[in-house]
Short mmCIF file of C-alpha atoms in Angstrom, two decimals:
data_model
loop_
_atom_site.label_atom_id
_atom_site.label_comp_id
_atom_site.label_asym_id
_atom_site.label_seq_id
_atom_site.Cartn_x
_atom_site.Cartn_y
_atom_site.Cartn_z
CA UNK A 1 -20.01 -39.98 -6.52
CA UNK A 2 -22.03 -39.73 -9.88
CA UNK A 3 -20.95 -42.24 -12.79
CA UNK A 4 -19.54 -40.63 -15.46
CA UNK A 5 -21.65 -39.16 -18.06
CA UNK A 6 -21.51 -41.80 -21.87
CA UNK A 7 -21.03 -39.49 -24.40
CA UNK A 8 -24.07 -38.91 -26.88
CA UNK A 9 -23.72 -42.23 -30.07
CA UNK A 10 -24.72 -38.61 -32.34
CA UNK A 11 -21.75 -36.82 -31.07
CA UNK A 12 -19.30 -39.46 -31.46
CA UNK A 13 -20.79 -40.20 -34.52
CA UNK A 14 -20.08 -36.34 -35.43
CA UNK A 15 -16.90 -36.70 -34.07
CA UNK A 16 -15.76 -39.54 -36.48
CA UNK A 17 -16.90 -37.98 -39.91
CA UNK A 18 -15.38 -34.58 -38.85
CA UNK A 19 -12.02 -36.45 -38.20
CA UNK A 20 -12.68 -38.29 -41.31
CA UNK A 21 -13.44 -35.39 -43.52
CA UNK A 22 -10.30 -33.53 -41.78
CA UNK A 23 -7.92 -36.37 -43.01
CA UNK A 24 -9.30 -36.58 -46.53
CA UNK A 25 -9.27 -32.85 -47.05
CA UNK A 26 -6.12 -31.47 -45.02
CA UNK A 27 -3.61 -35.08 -45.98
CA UNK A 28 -4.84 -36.33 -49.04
CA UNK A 29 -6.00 -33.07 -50.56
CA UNK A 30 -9.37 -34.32 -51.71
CA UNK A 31 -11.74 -31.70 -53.22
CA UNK A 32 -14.68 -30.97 -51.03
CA UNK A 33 -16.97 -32.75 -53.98
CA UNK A 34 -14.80 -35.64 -54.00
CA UNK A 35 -14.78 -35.99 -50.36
CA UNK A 36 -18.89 -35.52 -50.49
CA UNK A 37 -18.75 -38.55 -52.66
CA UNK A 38 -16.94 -40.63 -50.72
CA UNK A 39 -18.64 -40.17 -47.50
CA UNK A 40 -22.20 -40.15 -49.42
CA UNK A 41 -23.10 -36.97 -48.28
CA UNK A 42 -23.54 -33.02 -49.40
CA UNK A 43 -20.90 -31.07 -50.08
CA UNK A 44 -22.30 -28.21 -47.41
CA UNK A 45 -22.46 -31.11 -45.14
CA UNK A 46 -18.85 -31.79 -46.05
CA UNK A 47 -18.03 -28.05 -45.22
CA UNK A 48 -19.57 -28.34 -41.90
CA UNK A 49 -17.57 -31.21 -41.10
CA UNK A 50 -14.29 -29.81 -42.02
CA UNK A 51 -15.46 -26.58 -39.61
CA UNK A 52 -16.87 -28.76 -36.54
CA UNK A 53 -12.88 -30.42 -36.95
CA UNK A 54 -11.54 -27.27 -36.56
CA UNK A 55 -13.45 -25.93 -34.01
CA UNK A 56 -13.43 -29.06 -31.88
CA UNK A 57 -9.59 -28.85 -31.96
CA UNK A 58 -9.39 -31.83 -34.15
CA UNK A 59 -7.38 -30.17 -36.45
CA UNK A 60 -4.01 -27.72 -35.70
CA UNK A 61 -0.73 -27.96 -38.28
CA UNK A 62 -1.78 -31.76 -39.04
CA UNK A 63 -4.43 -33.97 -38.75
CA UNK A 64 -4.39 -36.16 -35.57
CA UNK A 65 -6.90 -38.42 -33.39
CA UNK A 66 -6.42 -37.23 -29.86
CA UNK A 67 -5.05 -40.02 -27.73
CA UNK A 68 -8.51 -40.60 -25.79
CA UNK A 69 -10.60 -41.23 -29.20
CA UNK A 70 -8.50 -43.92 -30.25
CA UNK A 71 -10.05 -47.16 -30.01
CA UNK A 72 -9.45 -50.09 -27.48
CA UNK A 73 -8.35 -52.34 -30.20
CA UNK A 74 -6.18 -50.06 -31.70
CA UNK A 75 -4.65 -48.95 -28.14
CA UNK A 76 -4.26 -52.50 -27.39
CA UNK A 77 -1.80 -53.24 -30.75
CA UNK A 78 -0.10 -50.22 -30.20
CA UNK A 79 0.85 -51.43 -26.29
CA UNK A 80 1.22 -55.03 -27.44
CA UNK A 81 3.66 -54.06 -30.55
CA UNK A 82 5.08 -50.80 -28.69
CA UNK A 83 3.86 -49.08 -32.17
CA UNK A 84 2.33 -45.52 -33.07
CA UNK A 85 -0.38 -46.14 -35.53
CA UNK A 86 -1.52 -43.40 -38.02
CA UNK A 87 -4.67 -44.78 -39.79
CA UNK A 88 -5.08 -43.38 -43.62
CA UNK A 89 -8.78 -43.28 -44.32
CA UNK A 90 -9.29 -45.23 -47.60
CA UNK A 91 -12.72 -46.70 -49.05
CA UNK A 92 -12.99 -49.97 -49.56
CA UNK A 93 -13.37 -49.70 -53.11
CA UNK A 94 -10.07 -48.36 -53.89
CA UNK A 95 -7.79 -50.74 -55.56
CA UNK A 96 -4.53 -51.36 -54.64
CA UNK A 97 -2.84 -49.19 -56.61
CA UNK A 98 -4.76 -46.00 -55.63
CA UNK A 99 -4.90 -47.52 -52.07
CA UNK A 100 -0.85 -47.01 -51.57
CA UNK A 101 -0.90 -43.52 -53.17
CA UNK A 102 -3.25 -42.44 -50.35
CA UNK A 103 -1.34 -44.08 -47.84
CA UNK A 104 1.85 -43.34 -49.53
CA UNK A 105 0.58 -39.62 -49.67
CA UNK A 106 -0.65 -39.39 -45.82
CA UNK A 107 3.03 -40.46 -45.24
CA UNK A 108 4.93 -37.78 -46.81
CA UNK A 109 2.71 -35.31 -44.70
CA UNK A 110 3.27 -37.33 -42.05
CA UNK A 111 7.03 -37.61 -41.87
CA UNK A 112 7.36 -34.13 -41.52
CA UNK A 113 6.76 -34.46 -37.90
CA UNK A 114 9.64 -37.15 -37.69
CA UNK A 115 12.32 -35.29 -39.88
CA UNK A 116 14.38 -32.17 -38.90
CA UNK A 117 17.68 -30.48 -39.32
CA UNK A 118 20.57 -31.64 -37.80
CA UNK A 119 18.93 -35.19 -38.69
CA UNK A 120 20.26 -38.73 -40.68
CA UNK A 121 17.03 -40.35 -41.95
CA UNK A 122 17.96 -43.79 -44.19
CA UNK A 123 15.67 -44.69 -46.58
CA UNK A 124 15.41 -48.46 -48.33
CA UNK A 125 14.17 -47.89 -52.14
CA UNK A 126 10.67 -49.81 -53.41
CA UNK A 127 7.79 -49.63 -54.94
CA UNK A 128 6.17 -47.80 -51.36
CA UNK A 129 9.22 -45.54 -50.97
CA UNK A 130 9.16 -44.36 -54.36
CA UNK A 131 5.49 -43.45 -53.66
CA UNK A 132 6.08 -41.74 -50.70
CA UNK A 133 8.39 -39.16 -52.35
CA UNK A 134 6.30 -38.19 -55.14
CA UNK A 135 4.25 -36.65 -52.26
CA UNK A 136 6.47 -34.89 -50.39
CA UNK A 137 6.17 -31.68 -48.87
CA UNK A 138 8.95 -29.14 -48.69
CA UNK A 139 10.47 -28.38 -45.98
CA UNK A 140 13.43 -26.23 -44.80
CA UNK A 141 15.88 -28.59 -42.85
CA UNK A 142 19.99 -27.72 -41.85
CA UNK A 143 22.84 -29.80 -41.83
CA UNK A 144 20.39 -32.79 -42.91
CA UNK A 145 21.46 -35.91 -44.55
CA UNK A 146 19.57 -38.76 -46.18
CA UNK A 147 21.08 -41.95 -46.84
CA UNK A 148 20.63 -44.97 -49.11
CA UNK A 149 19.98 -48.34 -46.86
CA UNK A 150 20.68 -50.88 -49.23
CA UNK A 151 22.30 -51.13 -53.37
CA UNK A 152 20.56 -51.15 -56.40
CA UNK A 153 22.41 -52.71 -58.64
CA UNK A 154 21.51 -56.18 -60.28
CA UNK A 155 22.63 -58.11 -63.27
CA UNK A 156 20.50 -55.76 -65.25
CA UNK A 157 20.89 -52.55 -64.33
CA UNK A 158 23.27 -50.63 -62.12
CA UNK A 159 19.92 -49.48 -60.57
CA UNK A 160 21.54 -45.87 -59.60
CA UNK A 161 18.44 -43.87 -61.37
CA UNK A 162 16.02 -46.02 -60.00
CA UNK A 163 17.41 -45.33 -56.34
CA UNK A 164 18.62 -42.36 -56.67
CA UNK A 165 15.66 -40.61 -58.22
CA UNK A 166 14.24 -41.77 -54.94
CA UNK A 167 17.28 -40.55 -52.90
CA UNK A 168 16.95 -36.80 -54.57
CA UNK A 169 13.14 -36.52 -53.89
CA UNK A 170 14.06 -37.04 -50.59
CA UNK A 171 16.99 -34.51 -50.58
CA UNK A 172 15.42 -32.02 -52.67
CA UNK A 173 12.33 -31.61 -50.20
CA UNK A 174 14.46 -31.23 -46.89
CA UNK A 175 17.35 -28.98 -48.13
CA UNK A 176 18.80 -32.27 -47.18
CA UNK A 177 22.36 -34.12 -48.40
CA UNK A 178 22.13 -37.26 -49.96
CA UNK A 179 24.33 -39.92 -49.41
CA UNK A 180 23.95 -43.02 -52.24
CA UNK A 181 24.99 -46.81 -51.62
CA UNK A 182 26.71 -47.76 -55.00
CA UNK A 183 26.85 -51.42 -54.32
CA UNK A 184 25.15 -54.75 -55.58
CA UNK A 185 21.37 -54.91 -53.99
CA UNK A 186 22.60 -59.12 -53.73
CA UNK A 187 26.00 -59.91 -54.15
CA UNK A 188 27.07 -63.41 -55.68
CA UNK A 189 29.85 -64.64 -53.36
CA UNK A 190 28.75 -63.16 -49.49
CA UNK A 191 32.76 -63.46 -49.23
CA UNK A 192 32.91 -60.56 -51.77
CA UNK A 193 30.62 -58.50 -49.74
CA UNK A 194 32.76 -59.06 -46.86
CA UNK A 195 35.59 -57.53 -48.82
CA UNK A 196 34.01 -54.52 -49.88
CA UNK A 197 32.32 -53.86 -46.63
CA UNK A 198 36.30 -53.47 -45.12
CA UNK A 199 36.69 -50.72 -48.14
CA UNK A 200 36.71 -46.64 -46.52
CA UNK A 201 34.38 -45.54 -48.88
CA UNK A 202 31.74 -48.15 -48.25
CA UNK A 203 32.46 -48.08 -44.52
CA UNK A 204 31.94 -44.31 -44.32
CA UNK A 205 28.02 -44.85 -45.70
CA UNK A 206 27.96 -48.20 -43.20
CA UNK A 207 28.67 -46.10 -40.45
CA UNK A 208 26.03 -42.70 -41.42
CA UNK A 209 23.97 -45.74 -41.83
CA UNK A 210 24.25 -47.23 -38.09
CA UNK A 211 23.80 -43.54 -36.61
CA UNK A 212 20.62 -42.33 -38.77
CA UNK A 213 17.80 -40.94 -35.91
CA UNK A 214 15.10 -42.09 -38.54
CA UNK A 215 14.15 -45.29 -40.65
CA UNK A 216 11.91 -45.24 -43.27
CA UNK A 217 10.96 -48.32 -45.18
CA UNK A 218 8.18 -50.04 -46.47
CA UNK A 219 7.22 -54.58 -46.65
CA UNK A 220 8.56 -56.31 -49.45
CA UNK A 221 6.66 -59.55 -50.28
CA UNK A 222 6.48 -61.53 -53.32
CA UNK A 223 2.62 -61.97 -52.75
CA UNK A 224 1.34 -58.29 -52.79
CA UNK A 225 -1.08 -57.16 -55.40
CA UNK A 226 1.39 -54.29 -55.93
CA UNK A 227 4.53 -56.34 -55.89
CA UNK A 228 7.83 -55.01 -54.42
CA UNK A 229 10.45 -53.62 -57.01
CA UNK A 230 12.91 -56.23 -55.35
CA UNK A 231 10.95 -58.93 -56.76
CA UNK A 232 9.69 -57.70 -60.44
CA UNK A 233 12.84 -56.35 -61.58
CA UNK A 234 15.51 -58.82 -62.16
CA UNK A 235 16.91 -59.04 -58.21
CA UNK A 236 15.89 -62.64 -57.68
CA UNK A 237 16.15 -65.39 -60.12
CA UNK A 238 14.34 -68.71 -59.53
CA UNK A 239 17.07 -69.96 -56.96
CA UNK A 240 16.83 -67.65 -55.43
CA UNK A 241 13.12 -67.56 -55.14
CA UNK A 242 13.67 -71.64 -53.91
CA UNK A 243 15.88 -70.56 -51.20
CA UNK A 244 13.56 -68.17 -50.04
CA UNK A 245 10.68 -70.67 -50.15
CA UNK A 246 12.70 -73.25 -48.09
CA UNK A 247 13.85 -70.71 -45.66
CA UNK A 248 9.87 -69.79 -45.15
CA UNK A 249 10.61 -66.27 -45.80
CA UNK A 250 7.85 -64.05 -45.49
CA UNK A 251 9.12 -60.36 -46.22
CA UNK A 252 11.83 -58.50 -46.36
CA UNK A 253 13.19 -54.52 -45.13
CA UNK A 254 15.55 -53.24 -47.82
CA UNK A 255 16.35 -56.55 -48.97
CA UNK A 256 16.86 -58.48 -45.73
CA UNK A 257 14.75 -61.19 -45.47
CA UNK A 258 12.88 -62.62 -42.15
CA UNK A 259 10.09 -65.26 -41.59
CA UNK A 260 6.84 -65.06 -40.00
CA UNK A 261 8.40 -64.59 -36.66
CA UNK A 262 10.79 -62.18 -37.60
CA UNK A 263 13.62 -64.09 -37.54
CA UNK A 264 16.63 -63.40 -39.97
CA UNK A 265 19.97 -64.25 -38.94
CA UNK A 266 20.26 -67.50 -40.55
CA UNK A 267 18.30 -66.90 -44.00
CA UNK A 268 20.89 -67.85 -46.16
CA UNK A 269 20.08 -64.56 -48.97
CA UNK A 270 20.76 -62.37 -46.12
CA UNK A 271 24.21 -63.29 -46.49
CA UNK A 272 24.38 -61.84 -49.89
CA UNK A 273 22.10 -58.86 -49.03
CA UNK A 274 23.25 -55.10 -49.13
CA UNK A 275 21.09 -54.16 -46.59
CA UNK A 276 21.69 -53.36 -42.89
CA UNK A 277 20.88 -56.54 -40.92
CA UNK A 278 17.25 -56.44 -38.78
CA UNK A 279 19.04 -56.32 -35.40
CA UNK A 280 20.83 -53.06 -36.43
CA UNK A 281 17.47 -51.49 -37.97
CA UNK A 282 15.97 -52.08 -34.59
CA UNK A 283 17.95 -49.97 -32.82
CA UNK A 284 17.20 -47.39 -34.52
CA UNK A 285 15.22 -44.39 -32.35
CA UNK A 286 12.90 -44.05 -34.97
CA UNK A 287 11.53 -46.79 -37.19
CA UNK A 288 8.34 -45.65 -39.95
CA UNK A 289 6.96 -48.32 -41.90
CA UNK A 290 4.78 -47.30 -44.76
CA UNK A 291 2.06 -50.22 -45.38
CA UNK A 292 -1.00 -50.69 -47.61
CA UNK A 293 -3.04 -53.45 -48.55
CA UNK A 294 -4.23 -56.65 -46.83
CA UNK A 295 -2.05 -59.02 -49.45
CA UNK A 296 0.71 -57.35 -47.28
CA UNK A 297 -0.61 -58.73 -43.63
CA UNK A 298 2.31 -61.44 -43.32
CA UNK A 299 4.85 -59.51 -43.76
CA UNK A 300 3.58 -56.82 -41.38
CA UNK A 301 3.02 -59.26 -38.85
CA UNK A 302 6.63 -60.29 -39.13
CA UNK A 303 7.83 -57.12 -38.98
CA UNK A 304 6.45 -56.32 -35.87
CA UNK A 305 7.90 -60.25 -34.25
CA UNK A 306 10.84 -58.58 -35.03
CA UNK A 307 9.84 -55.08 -33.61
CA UNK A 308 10.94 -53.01 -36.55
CA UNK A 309 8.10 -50.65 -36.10
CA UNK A 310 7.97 -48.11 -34.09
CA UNK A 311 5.40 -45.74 -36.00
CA UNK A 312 3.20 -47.42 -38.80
CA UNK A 313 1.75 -45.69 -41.29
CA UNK A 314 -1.44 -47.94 -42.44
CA UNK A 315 -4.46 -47.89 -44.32
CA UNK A 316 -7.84 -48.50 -42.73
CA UNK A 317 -8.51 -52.15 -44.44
CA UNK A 318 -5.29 -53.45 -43.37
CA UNK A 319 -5.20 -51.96 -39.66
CA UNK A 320 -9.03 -53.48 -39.06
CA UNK A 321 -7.57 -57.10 -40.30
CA UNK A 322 -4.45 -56.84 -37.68
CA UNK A 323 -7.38 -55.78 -34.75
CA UNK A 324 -9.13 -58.71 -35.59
CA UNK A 325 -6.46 -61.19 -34.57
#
């Protein structure tokens, strides 16, 4: 029997820029120039690349790395943290604000493979959803629904355009219903959120919540570059911020904390949070977190302890940093 033939370093090589270029031109709608720029090259040479994708079948209705070009690192996360990752290219020299918009605009083309009609997708508001739906793409769904996964409201602000300026992007770009959580993001007393939670109305969205067929969220962490809404805006007050510190919290998913190995039962804000507890997010079919930037690494380690994740939407800096460990 003859040993199998190593593919050419030039064609793989080719391979990877075409892929590259693909992404950049078909998900992030980057001019052919622009793209030239980034990848230091011609914009013929660009051209070619974008061609060569097509032709070598790298490209259909979205951009996707075949299964056999992914990388043993990358396999090995993915089997180790039962996790699809979609890599969003992004140069190193992006800062962190234009670094989410790329990987907060890769997701909203992204999602449309995850979302269809006759569908409940719950989305937790923040800085990365709110992102995400500035990008999205229409598309035509039936008897669709999105729902709010956690409140808004704060001593502040009720919080309602905030979320549900979010909420209607979502809803406007799937035909889809939206369904809003009028309650306190933290209440004071966790015995009045016991109360409310035995109320029909907020039942009724605590049920649509428990049978939504998709999750999408993004890491809360009071360390990021690009700090979560959650903990800029008046939600947290300096007790608060104590209590978080002494329970070793790490991160949070729609305001539910959880440490660094994604425990969260016995944080004591959790108590107080609006937000569907970690062990009922898991069970969730379909789980898309929406990550960008190294400062975020803790968090996204957590998350997967807890296995949150099923598909993670990631920029290139931040997935090389989780292969290295």
């Amino acid at each position: 029997m003859k040993a199998p033939v190593a593919e050419h370093p030039v064609a793989n090589e080719r391979m990877r820029d075409a892929l590259r270029a693909a992404h950049l031109y078909y998900m992030q709608d980057l001019t052919m120039e622009a793209i030239a720029s980034e990848l230091h090259t011609s914009r013929s040479s660009v051209s070619r690349l974008i061609s060569y994708a097509r032709e070598a079948g790298l490209v259909e209705i979205q951009v996707k790395t075949p299964a056999e070009r992914v990388s043993t690192a990358l396999q090995r996360v993915q089997e180790k943290h039962h996790v699809t990752v979609h890599v969003v290219p992004v140069p190193d020299s992006a800062n962190e604000v234009d670094r989410l918009e790329r990987v907060a605009m890769s997701a909203a083309r992204i999602l449309n493979q995850f979302f269809d009609s006759n569908m409940t997708m719950g989305i937790a508001w923040g800085s990365t959803m709110s992102a995400v739906s500035r990008h999205l793409q229409p598309k035509v769904t039936h008897n669709s629904q999105i729902v709010q996964l956690n409140g808004a409201a704060n001593t502040r602000t009720t919080g309602i355009v905030y979320a549900s300026e979010i909420m209607s992007r979502f809803g406007t770009a799937y035909g889809a219903y939206v369904q809003q959580f009028p309650v306190p993001a933290f209440f004071d007393d966790p015995a009045t959120k016991q109360v409310l939670w035995r109320e029909r109305s907020i039942r009724r969205v605590l049920d649509i919540q428990k049978r939504m067929d998709v999750a999408l969220f993004g890491l809360g962490t009071p360390n990021s570059e690009v700090p979560g809404h959650v903990y800029t805006s008046g939600y947290l007050d300096e007790s608060d911020f104590q209590s978080l510190r002494a329970s070793h919290v790490i991160g949070d998913v729609a305001t539910v904390f959880y440490r660094a190995d994604g425990s969260s039962s016995d944080v004591p804000m959790n108590a107080r949070s609006s937000g569907p507890p970690l062990d009922q997010l898991a069970k969730v079919s379909r789980r898309v977190c929406v990550v960008s930037g190294k400062s975020r690494m803790p968090a996204l380690r957590g998350a997967l302890a807890a296995h949150l994740i099923t598909d993670l939407i990631v920029d290139e800096a931040t997935v090389h940093t989780l292969l290295e460990e």
